[in-house]
XYZ file of C-alpha atoms in Angstrom:
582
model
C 24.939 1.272 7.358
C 23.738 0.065 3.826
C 26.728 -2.621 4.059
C 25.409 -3.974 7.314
C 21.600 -3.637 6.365
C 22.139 -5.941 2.984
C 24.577 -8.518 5.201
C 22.344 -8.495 7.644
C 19.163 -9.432 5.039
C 21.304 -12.147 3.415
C 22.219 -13.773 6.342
C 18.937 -13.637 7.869
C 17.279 -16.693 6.239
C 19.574 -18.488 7.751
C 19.144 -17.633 11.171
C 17.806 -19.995 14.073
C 16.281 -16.900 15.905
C 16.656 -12.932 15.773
C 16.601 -11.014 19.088
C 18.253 -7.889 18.333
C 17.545 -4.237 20.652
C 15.071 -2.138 19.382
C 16.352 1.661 18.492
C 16.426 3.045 21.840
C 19.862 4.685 21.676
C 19.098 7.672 23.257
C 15.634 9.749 24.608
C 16.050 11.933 20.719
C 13.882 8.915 19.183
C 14.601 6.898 16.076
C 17.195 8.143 13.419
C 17.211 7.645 9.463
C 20.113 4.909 10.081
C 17.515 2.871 12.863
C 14.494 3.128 10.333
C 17.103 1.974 8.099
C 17.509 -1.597 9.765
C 13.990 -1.578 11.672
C 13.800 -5.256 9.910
C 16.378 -6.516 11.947
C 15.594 -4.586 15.141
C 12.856 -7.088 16.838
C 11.785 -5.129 19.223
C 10.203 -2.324 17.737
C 8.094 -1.440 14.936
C 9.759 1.897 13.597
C 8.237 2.245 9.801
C 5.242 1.132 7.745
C 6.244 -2.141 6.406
C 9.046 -3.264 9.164
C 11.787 -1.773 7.220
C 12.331 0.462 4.023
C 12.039 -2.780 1.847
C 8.724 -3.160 3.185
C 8.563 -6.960 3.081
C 6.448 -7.423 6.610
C 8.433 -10.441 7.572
C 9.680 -10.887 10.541
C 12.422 -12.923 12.530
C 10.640 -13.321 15.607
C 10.497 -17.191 16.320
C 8.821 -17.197 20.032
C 5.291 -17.502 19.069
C 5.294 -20.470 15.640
C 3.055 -22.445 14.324
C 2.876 -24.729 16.941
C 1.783 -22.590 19.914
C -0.017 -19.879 18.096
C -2.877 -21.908 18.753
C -3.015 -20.585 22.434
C -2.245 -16.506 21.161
C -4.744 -14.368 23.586
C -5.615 -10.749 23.816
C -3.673 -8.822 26.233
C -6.076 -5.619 25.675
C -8.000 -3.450 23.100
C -7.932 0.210 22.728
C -11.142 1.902 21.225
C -10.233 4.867 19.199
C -13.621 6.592 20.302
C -15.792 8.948 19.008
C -18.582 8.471 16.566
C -15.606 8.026 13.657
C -15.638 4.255 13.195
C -14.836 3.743 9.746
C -11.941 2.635 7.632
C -9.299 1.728 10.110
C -6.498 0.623 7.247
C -3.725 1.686 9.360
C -0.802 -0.328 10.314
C 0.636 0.288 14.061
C 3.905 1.510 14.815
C 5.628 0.696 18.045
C 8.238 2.468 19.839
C 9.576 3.687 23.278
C 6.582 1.375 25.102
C 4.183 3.341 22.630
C 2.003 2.209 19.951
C 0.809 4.356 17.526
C -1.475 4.452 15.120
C -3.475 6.513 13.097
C -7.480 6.790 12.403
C -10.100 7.398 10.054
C -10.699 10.767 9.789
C -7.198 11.980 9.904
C -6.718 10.623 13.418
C -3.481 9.884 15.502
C -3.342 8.076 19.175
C -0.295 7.113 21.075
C -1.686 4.143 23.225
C 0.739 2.833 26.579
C 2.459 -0.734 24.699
C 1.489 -2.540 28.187
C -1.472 -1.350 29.270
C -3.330 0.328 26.584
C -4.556 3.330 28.120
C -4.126 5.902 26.279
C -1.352 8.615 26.298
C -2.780 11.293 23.994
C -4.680 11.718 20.567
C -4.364 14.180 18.085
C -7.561 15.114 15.277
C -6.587 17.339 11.889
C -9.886 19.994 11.488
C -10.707 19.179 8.468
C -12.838 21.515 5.925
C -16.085 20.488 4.892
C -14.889 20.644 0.921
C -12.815 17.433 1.355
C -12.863 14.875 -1.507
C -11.880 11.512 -0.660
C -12.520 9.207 -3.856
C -12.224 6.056 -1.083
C -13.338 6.265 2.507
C -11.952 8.243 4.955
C -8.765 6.153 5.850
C -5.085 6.370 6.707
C -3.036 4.001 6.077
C -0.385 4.901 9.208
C 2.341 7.353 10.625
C 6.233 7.653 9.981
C 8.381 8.137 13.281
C 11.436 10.306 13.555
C 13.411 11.572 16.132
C 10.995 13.479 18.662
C 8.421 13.566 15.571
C 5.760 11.484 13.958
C 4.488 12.495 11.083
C 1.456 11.711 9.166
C -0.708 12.503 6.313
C -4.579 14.192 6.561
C -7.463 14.082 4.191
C -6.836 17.801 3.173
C -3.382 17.041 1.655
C -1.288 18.155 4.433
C 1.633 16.631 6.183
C 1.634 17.220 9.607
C 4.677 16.369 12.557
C 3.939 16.158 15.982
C 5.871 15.498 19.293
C 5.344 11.862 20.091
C 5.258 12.587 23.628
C 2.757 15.030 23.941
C 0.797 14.972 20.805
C 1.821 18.652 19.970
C 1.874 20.069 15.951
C 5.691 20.984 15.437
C 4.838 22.083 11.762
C 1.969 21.489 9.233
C 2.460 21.933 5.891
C -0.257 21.961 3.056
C 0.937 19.325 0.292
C -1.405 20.414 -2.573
C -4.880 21.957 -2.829
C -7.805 20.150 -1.460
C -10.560 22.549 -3.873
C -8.799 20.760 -6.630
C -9.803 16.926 -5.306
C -6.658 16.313 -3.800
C -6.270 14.012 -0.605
C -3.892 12.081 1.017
C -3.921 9.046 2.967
C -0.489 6.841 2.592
C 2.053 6.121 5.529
C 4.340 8.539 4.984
C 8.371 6.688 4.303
C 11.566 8.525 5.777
C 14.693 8.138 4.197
C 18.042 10.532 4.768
C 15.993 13.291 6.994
C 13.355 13.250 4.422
C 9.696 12.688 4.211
C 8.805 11.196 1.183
C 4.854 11.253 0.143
C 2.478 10.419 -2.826
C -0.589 12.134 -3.235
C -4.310 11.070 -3.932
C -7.255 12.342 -6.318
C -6.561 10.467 -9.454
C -10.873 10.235 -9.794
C -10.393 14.011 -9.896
C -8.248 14.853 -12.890
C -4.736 15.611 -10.520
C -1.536 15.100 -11.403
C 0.393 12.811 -9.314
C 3.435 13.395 -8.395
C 6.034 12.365 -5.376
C 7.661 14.710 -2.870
C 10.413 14.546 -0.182
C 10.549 17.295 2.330
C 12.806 18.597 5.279
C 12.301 15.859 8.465
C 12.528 18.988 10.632
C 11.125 21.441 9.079
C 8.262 20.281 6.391
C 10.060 22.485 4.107
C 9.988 20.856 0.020
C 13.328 19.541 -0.669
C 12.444 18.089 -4.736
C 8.926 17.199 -6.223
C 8.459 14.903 -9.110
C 5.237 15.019 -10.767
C 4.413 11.525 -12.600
C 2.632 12.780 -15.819
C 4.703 13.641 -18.735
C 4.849 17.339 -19.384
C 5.586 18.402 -15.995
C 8.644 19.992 -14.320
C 10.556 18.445 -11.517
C 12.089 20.633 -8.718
C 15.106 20.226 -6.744
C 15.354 22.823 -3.877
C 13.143 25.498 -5.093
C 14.644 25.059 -8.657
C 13.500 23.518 -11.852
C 15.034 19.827 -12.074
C 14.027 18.263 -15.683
C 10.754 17.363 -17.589
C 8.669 14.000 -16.694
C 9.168 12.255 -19.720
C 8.932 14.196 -22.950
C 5.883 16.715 -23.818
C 2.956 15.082 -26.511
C 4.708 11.965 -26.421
C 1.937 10.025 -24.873
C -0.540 12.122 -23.927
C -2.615 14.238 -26.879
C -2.988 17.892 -26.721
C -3.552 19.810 -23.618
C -4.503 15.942 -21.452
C -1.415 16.130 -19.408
C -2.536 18.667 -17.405
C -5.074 16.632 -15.783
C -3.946 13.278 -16.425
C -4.359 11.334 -12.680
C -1.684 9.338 -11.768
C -2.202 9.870 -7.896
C 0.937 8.330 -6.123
C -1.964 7.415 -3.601
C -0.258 4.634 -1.802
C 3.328 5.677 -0.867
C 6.517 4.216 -2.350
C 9.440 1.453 -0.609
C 12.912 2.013 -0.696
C 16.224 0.036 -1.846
C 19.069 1.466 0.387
C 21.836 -0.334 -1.536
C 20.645 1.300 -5.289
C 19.021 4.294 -3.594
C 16.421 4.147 -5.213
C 12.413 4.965 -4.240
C 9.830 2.505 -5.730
C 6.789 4.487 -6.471
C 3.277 2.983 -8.032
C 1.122 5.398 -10.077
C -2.681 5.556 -10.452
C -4.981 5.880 -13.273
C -5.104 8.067 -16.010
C -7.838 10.672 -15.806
C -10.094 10.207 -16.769
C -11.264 6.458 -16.899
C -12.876 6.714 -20.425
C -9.547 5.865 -22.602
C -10.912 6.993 -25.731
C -10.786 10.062 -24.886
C -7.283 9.979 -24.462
C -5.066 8.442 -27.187
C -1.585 6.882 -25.876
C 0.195 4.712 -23.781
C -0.416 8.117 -21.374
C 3.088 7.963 -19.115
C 3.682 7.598 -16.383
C 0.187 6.281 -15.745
C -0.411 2.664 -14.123
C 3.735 2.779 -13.714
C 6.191 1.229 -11.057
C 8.606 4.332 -11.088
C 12.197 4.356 -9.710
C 12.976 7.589 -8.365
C 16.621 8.731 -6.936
C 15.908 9.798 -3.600
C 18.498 12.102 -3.651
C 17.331 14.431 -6.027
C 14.099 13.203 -7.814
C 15.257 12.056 -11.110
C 13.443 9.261 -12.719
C 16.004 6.329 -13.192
C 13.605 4.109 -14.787
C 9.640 3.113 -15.258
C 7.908 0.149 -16.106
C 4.168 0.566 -17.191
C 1.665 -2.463 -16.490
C -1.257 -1.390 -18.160
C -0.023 1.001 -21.044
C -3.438 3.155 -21.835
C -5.152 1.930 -19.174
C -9.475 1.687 -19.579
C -10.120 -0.395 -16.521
C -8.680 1.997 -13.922
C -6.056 -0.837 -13.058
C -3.911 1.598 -11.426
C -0.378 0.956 -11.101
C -0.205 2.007 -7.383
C 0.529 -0.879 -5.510
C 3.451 -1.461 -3.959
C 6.590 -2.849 -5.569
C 8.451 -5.007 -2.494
C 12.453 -5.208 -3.273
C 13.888 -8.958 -2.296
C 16.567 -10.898 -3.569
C 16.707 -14.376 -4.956
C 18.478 -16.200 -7.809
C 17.108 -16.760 -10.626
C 18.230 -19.038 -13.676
C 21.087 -19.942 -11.131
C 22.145 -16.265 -10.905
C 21.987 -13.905 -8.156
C 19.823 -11.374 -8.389
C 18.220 -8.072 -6.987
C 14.803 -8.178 -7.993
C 11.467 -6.308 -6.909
C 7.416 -7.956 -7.241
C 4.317 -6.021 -7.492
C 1.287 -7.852 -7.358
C -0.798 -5.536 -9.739
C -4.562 -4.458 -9.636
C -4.697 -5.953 -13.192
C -4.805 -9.583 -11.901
C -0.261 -10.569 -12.707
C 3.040 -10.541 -10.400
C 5.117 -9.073 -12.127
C 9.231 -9.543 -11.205
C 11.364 -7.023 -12.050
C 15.134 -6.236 -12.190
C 14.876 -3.795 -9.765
C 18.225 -1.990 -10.636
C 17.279 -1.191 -14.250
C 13.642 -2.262 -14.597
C 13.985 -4.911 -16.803
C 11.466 -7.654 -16.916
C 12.215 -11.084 -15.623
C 8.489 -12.587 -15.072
C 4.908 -11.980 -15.177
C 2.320 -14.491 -13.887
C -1.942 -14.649 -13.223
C -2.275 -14.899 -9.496
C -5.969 -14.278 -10.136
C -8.579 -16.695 -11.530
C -9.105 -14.959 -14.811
C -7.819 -11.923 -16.979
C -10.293 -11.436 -19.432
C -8.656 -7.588 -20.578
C -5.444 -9.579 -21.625
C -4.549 -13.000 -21.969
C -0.708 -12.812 -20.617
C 2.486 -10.127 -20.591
C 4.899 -10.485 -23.602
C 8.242 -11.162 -21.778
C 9.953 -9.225 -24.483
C 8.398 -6.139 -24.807
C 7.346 -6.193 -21.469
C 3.380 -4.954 -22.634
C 0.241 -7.184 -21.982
C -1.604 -9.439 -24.674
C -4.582 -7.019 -25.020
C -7.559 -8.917 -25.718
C -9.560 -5.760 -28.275
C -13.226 -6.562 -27.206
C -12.062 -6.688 -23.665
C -12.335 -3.028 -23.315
C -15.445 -0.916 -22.927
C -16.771 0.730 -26.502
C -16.525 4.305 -27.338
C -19.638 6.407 -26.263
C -21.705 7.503 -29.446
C -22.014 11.194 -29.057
C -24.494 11.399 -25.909
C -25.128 7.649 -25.758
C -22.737 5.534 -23.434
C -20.208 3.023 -25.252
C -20.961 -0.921 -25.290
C -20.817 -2.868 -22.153
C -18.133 -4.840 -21.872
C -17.645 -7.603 -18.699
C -14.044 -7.310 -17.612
C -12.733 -9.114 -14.751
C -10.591 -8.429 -11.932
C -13.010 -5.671 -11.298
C -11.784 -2.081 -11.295
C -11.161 -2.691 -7.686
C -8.627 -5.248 -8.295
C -6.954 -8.192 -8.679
C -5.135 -6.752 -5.340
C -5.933 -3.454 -4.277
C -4.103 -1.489 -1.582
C -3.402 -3.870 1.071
C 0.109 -4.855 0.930
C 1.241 -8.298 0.394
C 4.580 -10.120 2.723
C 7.433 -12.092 1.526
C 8.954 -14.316 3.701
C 13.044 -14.717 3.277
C 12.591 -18.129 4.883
C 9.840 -20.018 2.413
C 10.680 -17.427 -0.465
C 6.758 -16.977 -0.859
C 4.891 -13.678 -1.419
C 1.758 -13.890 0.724
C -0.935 -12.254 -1.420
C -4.351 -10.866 -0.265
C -6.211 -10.857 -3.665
C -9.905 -10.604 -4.696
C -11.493 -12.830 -7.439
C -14.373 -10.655 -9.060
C -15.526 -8.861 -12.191
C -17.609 -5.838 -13.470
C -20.152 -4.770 -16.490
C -17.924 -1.189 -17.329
C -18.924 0.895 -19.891
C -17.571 4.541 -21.166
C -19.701 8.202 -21.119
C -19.184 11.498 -22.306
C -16.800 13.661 -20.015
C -15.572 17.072 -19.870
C -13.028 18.160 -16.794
C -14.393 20.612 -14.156
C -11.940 21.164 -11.477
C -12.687 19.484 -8.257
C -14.961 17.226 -9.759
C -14.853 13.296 -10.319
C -13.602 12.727 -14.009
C -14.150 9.156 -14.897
C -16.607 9.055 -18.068
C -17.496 5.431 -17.257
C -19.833 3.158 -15.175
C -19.782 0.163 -13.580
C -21.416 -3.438 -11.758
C -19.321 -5.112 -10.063
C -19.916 -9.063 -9.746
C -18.823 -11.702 -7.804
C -17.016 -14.522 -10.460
C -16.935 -17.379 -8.087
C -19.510 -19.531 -5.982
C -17.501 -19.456 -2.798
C -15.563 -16.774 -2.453
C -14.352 -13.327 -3.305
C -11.271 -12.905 -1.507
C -8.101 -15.352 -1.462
C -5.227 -15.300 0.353
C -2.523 -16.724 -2.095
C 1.497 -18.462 -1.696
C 3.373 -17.602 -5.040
C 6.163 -18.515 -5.810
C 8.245 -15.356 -7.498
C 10.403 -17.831 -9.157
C 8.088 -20.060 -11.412
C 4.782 -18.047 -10.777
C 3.090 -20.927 -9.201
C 0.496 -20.613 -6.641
C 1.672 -22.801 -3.890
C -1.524 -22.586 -1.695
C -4.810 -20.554 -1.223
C -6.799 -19.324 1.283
C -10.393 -18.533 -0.095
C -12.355 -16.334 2.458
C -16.449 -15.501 1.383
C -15.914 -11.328 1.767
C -13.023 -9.398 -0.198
C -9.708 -9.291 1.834
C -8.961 -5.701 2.266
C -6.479 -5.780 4.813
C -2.490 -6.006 4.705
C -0.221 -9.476 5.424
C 2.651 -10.484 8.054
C 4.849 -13.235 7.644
C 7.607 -13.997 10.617
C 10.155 -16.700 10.742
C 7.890 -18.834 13.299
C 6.049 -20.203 9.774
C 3.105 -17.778 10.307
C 1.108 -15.954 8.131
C -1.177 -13.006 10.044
C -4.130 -11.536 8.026
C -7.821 -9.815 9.016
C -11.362 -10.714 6.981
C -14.395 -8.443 7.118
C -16.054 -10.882 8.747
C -14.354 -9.194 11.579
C -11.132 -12.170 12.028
C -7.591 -11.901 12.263
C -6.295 -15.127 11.376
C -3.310 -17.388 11.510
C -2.372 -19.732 8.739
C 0.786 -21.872 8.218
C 3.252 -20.286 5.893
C 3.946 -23.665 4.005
C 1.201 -24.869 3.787
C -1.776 -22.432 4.437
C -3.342 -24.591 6.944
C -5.239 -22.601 9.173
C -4.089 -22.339 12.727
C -5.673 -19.573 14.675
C -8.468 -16.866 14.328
C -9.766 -14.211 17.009
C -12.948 -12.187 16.496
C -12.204 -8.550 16.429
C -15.677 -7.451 16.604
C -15.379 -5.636 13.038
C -13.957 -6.463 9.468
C -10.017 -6.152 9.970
C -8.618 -4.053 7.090
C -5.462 -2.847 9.294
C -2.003 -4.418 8.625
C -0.456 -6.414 11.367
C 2.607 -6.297 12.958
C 5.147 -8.555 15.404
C 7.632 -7.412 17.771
C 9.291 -8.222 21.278
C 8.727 -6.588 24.722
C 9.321 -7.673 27.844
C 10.771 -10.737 26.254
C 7.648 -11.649 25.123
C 6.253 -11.471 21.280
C 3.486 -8.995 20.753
C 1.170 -9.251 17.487
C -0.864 -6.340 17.194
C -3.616 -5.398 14.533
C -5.550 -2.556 13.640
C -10.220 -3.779 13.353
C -12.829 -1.418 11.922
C -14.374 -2.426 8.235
C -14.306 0.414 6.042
C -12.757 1.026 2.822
C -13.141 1.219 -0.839
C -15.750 -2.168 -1.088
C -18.233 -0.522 0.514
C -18.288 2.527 -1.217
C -17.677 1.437 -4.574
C -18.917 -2.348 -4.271
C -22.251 -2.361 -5.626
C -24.005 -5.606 -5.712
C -20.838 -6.975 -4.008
C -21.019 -4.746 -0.938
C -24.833 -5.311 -0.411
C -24.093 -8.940 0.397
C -21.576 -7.864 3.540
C -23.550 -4.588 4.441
C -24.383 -5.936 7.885
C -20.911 -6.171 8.971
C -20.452 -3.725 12.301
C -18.000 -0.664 11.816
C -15.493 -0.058 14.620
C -12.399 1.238 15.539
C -10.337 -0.961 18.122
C -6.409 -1.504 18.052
C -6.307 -5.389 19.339
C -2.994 -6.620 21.078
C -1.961 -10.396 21.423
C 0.409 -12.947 22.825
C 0.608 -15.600 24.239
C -0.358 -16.276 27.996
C 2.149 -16.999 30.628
């Protein structure tokens, strides 16, 4: 299987067109071995990111960039309710279903023809529920008779995707104590790996893979030094080495939320997991580089050992987070082959990795200005730190000097996941140009309560826009072309091998754009900022583009002055399905 996965992702560049059957062996559902190759199976949409790589491209060639010009939608489902916020998730399709999950801990299985509606499942949630970010989910894993997803009171639960019955629910970690969760879970060998959220809160990240069938905890890996592993109910190692980065009793509640779910390499076996912030924001109260903070982690999925980390914002006073996700492709580079992995950071560079050992091969601005460092030393792999950059120590009861840092804490790039196309060899980033005034306070930790000991403006940095859809080039770093769009982009990228380029704006749009160039070729009105993740696929012989519209999300939460100038957008939550007319 991993043989024919990695032939069939070399060969597939060079492709005319890809029609291959979706996973419908049998009526028993998907296995590992489909989700394995949903990248090359066109006519489904089995896992979040079209295949364990997670690159969102695919090889779907009937609708290009000449006729998407006449895409139309076939229907929209309304996910009801008074719940309309946040809809981040990206759809899955299967079986003539599509499902997708809701704010509020929602999941819907809507008919892939018609869109009526087949059933819909809500989590009860308790009123003590702390979600540092909107009330999202980010999507559903599918297995077998099961899809799984995550809820806002840190539980993973799998139902039957027929009938929208719980098959087991298990509790991932403890609410009271500010954990959440909200990431598509990934499946790999009968497993469900997950991340966790809270990293506001003083928790301690950590990653865990349980039992596909029955929820039950196969290893955990917490992400902050000082911690023990497990491996089936057993103690499997220390996280890094006790005191080495962290002073004193810190570890405990050092952050580090594994809040947006990890991507896997089948051929190193290997899980690529991004960690949060250290806890709390205020870095002078904690001395250190503070491991595995604002990391890229690889993780052996077979038992949880670390293999190797890389750290993009060592000591972290910005909460850059190191969360986003770090997309495996392979290129050559300095006329050698390679097996590399990017991760466009919240800290404003693209980093390119080695993604066997973690070695660093490049590290480029894909943002209009850095002003906490001015570059990443090649060598040692750390950034340039620029020392008045960060925010001053508080004086006793009085909060520290002001500081103006840009990206703002909200990022360079925050969740929404970025697409690299194996035919242009471009990573499609949605980015955000902005700053913020930040400043550090006194804190003490209090369970269940937000631990940041700072404050913060945020400010737009640019006359015309905030967001920016942007073409890089792994390779050289270059920016090939930009999109600049007035509101933040806070929804995820497809790229398919008909030159397109699919992403939403919360001016309520999903657009169209020309993977070469970035010409603009098509937009729809969704009714509400788009902050889903689309996705491609064939039925009927046809090709389907579906997307996920309801504006919600960090921005206007955490925004500020920002937000105020898009508060009028409508919330909503509609799944919208497209193609093109007969």
């Amino acid at each position: 299987m991993k043989r024919r996965f990695s032939h069939f992702l070399a060969g597939l560049a060079a492709a005319t067109a890809l029609v291959a059957a979706p996973a419908q062996a049998d009526h028993h559902g998907p296995t590992s071995s489909d989700l394995m190759n949903d990248a090359a199976s066109a006519g489904d949409v089995l896992s979040y990111g079209m295949g364990p790589w997670q690159q969102r491209f695919s090889g779907l060639d009937a609708l290009n960039s000449d006729n998407v010009s006449k895409l139309v939608p076939v229907f929209a489902a309304s996910l009801g309710g008074e719940k309309q916020r946040g809809q981040e998730a990206q759809p899955l399709v299967y079986d003539g279903t599509i499902y997708v999950t809701g704010s509020y801990s929602r999941l819907f299985a809507f008919d892939a023809r018609t869109g009526e509606k087949k059933w819909e499942y809500t989590a009860r949630l308790p009123d003590g529920i702390m979600p540092c970010c909107d009330v999202v989910n980010r999507g559903a894993a599918i297995h077998g008779e099961k899809i799984i997803f995550a809820t806002l009171d840190a539980r993973l639960i799998a139902l039957n995707r027929e009938t929208g019955k719980v098959i087991w629910n298990k509790k991932t970690a403890d609410y009271q104590e500010g954990y959440s969760a909200t990431a598509a879970p990934l499946i790999v060998k009968d497993m469900v790996i997950t991340g966790n959220s809270g990293g506001e809160f003083g928790v301690v990240g950590a990653v865990q893979a349980r039992n596909v069938d029955t929820g039950e905890l196969v290893w955990e890996r917490p992400v902050i030094e000082g911690h023990m592993g497990t491996l089936n109910g057993a103690p499997n190692g220390m996280t890094g080495k006790l005191n080495a980065t962290w002073e004193g009793d810190l570890w405990k509640t050092g952050g580090g939320a594994t809040w947006l779910g990890g991507t896997y390499d089948p051929g190193t076996n290997l899980l690529y997991f991004g960690t949060g912030n250290p806890a709390p924001w205020n870095s002078h109260l904690r001395p250190g580089d503070n491991l595995y903070t604002s990391s890229t982690l690889a993780i052996d999925a077979d038992t949880g050992v670390i293999k190797w980390h890389y750290q993009t914002t060592p000591h972290d006073g910005w909460d850059f987070d190191g969360v986003n996700e770090f997309i495996p492709f392979d290129a050559t580079m300095n006329g050698k082959p390679m097996k590399l992995g990017a991760k466009a950071d919240r800290n404003g560079y693209f980093y390119v990795l080695d993604r066997t050992n973690g070695k660093l091969l490049g590290a480029h601005k894909f943002v209009m200005q850095t002003t906490w460092a001015d570059g990443i030393n090649l060598k040692t792999g750390r950034p340039n730190y620029i020392g008045e950059g960060r925010p001053g120590a508080p004086n006793g009861a009085e909060k520290g000097k002001v500081v103006f840092s840009s990206p703002s804490f909200l990022g360079g790039k925050n969740w929404m996941p970025m697409a690299y196309s194996q035919d242009t060899g471009l990573f499609y980033i949605p980015s955000n140009d902005w700053g913020m005034d930040i400043w550090n306070e006194p804190i003490a930790y209090k369970k269940g309560a937000a631990y940041l000991g700072a404050g913060f403006t945020i400010k737009p940095i640019a006359d015309d826009h905030i967001g920016a859809l942007r073409a890089m080039d792994p390779k050289t770093g270059k920016i090939v072309w930009e999109y600049k769009n007035a509101a933040p982009l806070w929804g995820g990228v497809l790229t398919t091998k008909g030159n397109l380029v699919f992403t939403g704006t919360p001016e309520g749009y999903l657009k169209a754009f020309d993977a070469k160039t970035g010409t603009e070729l098509w937009k729809f009105q969704t009714g509400s900022g788009v902050v889903g993740s689309p996705v491609t696929w064939e039925q009927d012989g046809e090709q389907y583009v579906a997307v996920m519209s309801g504006w919600g999300g960090a921005v206007p939460l955490w925004g500020g002055e920002v937000a105020k100038t898009f508060k009028d957008i409508s919330q909503g939550g509609m799944l919208w399905v497209f193609k093109l007319p007969k």
